[in-house]
Short mmCIF file of C-alpha atoms and ligand atoms in Angstrom, two decimals:
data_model
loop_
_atom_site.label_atom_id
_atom_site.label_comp_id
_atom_site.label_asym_id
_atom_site.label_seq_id
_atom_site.Cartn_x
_atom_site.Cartn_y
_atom_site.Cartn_z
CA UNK U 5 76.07 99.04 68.24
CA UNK U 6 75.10 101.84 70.84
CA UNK U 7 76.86 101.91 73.24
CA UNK U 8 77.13 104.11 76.64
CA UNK U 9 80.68 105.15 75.93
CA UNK U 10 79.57 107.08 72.87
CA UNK U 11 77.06 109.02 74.78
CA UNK U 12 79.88 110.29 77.63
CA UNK U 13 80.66 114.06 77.22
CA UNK U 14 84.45 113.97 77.76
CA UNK U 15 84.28 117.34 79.04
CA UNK U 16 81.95 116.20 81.72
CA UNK U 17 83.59 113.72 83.20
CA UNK U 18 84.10 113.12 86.80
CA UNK U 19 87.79 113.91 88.32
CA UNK U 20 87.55 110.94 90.88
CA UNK U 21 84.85 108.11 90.86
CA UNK U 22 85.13 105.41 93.80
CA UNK U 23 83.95 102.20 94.03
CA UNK U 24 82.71 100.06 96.57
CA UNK U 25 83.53 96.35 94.71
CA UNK U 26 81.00 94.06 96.69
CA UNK U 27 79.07 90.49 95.94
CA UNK U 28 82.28 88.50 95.17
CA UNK U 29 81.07 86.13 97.59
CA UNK U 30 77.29 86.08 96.19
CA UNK U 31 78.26 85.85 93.12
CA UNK U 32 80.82 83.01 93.71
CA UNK U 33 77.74 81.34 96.03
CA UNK U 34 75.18 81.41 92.93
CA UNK U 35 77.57 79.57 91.05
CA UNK U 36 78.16 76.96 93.70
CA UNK U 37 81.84 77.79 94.08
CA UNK U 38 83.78 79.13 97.31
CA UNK U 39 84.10 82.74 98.44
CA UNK U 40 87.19 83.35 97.26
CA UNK U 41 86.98 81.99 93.75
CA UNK U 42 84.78 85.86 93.60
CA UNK U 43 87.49 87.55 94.55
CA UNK U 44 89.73 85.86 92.39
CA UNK U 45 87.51 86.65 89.92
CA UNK U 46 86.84 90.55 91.09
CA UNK U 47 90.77 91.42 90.00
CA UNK U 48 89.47 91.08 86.12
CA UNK U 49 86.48 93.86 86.58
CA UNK U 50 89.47 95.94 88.06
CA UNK U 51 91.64 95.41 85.47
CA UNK U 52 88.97 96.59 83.08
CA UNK U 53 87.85 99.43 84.98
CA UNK U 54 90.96 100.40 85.71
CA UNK U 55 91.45 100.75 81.98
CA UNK U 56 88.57 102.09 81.32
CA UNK U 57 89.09 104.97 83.75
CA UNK U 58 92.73 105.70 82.19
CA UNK U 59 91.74 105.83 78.33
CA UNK U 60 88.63 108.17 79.35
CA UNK U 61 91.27 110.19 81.33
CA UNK U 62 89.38 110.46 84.66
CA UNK U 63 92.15 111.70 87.16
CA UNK U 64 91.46 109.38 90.68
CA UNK U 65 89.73 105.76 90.99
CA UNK U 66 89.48 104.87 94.45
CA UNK U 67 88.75 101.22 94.94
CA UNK U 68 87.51 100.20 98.38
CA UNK U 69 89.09 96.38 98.23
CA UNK U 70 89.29 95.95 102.26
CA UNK U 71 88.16 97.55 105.25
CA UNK U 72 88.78 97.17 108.96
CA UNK U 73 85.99 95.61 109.66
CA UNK U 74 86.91 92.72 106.62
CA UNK U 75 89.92 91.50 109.17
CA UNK U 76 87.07 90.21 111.34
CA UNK U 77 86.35 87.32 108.47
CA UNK U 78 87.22 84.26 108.83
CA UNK U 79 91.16 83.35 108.49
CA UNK U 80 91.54 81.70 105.23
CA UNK U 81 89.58 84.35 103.44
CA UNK U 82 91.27 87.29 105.08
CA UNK U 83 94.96 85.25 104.03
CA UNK U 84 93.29 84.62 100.77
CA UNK U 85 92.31 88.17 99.96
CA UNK U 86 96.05 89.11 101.10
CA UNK U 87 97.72 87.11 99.00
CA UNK U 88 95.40 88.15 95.84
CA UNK U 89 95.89 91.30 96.44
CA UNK U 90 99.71 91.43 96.70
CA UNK U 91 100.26 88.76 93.94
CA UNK U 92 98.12 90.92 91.87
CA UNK U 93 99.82 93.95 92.48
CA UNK U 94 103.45 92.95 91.90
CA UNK U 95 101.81 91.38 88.71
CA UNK U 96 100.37 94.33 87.07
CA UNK U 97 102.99 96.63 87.94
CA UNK U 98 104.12 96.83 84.43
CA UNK U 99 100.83 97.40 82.82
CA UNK U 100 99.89 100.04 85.26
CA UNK U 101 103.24 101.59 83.98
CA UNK U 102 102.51 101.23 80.64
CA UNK U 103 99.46 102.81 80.91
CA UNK U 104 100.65 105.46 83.14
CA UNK U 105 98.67 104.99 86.17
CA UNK U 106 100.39 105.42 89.24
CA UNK U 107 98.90 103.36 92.45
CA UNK U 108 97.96 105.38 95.50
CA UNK U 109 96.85 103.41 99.73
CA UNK U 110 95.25 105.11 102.08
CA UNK U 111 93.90 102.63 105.43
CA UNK U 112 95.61 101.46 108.28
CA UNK U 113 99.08 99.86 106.72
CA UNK U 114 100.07 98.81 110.36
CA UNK U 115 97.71 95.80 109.82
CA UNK U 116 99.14 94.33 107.07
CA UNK U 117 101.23 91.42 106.61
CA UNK U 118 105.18 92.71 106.72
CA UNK U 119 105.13 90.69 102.87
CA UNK U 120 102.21 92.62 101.16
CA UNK U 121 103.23 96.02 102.53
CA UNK U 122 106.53 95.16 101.14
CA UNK U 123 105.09 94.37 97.73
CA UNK U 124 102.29 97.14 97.80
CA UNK U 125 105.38 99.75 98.73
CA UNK U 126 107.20 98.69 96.06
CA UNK U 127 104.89 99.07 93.42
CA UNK U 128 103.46 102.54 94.78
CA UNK U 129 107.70 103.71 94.33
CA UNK U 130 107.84 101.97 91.32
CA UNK U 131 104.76 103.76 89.44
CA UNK U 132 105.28 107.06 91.14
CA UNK U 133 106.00 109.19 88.62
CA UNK U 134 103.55 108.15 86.38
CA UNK U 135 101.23 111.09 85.38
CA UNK U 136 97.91 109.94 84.10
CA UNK U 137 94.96 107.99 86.46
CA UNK U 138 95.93 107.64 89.95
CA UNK U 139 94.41 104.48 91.62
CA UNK U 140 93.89 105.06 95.30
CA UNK U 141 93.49 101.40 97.27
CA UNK U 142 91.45 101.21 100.13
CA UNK U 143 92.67 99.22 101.97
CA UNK U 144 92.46 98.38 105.98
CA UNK U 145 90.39 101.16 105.48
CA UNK U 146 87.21 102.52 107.59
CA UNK U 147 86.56 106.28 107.77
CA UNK U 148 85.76 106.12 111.10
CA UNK U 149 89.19 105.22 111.63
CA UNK U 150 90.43 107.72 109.52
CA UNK U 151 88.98 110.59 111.10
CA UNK U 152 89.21 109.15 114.44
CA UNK U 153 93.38 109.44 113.65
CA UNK U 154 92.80 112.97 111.99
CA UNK U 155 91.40 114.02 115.56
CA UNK U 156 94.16 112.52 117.19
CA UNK U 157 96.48 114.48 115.07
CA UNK U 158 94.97 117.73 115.27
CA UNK U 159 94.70 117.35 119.04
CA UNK U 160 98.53 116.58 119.48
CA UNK U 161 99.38 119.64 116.83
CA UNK U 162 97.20 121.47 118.82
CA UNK U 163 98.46 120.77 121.99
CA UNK U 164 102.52 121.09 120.65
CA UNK U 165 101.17 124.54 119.33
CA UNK U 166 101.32 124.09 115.78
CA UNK U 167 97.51 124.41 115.09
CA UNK U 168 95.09 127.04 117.09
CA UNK U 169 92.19 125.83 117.96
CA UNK U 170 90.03 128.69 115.48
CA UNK U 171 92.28 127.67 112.79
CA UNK U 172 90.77 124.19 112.78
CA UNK U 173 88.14 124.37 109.06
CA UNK U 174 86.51 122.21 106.84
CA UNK U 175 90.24 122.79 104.86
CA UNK U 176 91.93 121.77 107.79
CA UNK U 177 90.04 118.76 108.56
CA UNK U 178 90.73 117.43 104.96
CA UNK U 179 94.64 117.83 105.00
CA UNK U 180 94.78 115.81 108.00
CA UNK U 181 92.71 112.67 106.30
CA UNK U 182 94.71 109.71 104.08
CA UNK U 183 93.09 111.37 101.13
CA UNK U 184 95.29 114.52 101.61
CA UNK U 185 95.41 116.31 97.67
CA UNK U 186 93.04 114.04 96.44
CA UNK U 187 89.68 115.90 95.29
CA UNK U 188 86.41 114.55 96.84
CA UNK U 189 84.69 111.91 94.71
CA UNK U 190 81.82 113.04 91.65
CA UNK U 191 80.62 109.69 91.67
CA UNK U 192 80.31 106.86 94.36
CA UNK U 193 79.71 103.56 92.74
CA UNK U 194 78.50 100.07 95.21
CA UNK U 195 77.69 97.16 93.56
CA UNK U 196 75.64 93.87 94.27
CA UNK U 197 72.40 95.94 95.89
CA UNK U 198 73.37 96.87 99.19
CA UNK U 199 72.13 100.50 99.87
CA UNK U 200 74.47 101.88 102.25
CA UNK U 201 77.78 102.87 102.49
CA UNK U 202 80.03 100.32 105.00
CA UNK U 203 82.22 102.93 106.62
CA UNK U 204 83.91 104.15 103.64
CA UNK U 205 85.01 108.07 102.73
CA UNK U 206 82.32 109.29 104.93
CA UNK U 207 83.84 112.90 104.96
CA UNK U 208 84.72 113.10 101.76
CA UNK U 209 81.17 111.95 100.22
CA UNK U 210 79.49 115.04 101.74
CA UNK U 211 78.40 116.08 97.93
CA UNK U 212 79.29 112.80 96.37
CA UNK U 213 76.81 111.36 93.71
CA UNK U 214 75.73 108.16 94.77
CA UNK U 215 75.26 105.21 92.20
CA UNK U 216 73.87 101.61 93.20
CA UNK U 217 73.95 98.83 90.78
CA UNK U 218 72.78 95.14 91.18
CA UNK U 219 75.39 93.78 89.29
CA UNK U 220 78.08 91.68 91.72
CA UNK U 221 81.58 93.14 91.23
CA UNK U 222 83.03 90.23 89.16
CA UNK U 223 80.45 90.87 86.43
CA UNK U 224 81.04 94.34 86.20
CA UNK U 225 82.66 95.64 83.16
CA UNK U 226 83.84 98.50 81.20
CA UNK U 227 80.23 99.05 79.63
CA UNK U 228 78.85 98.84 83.25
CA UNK U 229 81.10 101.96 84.29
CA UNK U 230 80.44 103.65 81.25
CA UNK U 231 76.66 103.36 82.09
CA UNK U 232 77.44 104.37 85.67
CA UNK U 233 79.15 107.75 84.22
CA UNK U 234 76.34 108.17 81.90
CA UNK U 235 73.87 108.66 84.31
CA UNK U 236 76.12 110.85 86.85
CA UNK U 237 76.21 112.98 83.99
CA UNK U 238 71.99 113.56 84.24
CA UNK U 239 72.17 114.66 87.54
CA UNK U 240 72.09 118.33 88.84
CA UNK U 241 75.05 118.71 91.79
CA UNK U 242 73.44 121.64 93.58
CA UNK U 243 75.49 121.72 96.25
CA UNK U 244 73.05 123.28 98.86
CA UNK U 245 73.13 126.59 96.40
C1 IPE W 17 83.51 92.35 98.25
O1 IPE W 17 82.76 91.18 98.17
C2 IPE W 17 84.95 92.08 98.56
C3 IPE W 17 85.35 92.44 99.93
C4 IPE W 17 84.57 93.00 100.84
C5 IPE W 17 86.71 92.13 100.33
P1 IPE W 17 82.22 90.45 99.46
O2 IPE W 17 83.26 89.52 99.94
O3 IPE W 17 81.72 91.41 100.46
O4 IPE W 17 81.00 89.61 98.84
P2 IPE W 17 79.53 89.55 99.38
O5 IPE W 17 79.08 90.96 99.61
O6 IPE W 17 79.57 88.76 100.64
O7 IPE W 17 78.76 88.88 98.30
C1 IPE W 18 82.32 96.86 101.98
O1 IPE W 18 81.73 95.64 101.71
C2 IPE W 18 83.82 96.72 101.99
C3 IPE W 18 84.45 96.45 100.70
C4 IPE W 18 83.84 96.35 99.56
C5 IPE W 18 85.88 96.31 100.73
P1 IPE W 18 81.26 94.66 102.87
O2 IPE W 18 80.69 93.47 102.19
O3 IPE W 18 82.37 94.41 103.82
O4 IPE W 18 80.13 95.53 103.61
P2 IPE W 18 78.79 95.08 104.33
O5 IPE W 18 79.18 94.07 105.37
O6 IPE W 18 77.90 94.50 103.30
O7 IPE W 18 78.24 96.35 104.90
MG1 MG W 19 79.95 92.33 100.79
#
């Protein structure tokens, strides 16, 4: 059997693909179950393409699993998603060992329950020194926020005399973003059909190759990403030049 993994060019590969995991509620809906039985469902097409990313050796997955906006749902899915996420998290901390990935956050941490920053925290510490994929979680994240805090910082480092104001550069900019020393993303991947990109990495996509599949995240699997690689590896990144 063919199949798109054979046709990746391991030199090729992308150093960070991110993912925007959406349609756990569609998918959950054309099924006739509830909402969150999706997401429940979602954390096994991270599992696999977590995997997937770490035997391939790609360096960063960032997975967009919450933003801001998302605290606006309703109650019991916003507690729902918390507790999946943190149960999940303390759970797989030994795999993710095993495998040597080591778990990365970047969003606004202040809004989480005291419980699952506790748990997220102590499975960041506990897989830091692990040396292969790095999984960044998005999470309470919005890139509007992001830079909107990055502004607020500069200003204040300007003002205390730290930064001068002709020393502020595209470089500058990007050390003062959550994704500090983590490369831009190759490859942007959205699933489930929407076009557009829901407030996520907006800086950091400037040359990004973007990827749109119908498939809803909790069907997505490791020959899905494999496709998705496949093709980002038939474009030509001109980068303006
Ligand atoms: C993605 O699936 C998961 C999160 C945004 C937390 P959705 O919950 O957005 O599912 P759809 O897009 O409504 O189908
Ligand atoms: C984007 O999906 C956020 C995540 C996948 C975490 P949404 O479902 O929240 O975005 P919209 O509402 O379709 O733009
Ligand atoms: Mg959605």
């Amino acid at each position: 059997m063919s199949t798109y993994k054979e046709k990746i060019d391991i030199n090729r590969l992308p150093a960070h693909v991110a993912i925007i995991m959406d349609g756990n509620g569609r998918w959950a809906k054309e099924k006739g179950y509830d909402r969150i039985f999706g997401h429940q469902n979602g954390v096994t097409s991270v599992r696999e393409v977590t995997e997937a990313a770490a035997e391939l050796g790609i360096k960063y997955l960032t997975l967009y699993a919450f933003s801001t906006e998302n605290w606006g749902r309703p109650k019991a899915e916003v507690d729902a998603l918390m507790e999946l996420l943190v149960d999940t998290i303390e759970k797989e901390t030994p795999t993710l060992n095993k495998n040597k990935v080591r778990l990365l956050a970047i969003g606004d941490m202040s809004r989480l329950p005291d419980a699952a920053l506790k748990k997220l925290e102590r499975c960041i510490d506990q897989t830091s020194q692990n040396s292969g994929l790095s999984l960044v979680l998005a999470l309470s994240y919005s890139a509007r926020w992001e830079l909107t805090n990055a502004i607020k910082k500069i200003s204040e480092d300007v003002v205390a005399g730290i930064v001068k104001t002709d020393q502020i550069n595209d470089l500058l900019v990007s050390e003062y973003l959550t994704t500090v020393g983590i490369p831009d993303p190759d490859l942007l991947i959205r699933t489930s059909g929407e076009s557009r990109i829901s407030n996520f990495l907006l800086w950091q996509i400037a040359y990004t190759e973007l990827y749109f599949t119908q498939t809803h995240w909790p069907d997505f699997r490791k020959e899905n990403f494999y496709e998705a690689i496949c093709e980002f590896q038939h474009r030509e990144r001109r980068f303006g030049k």
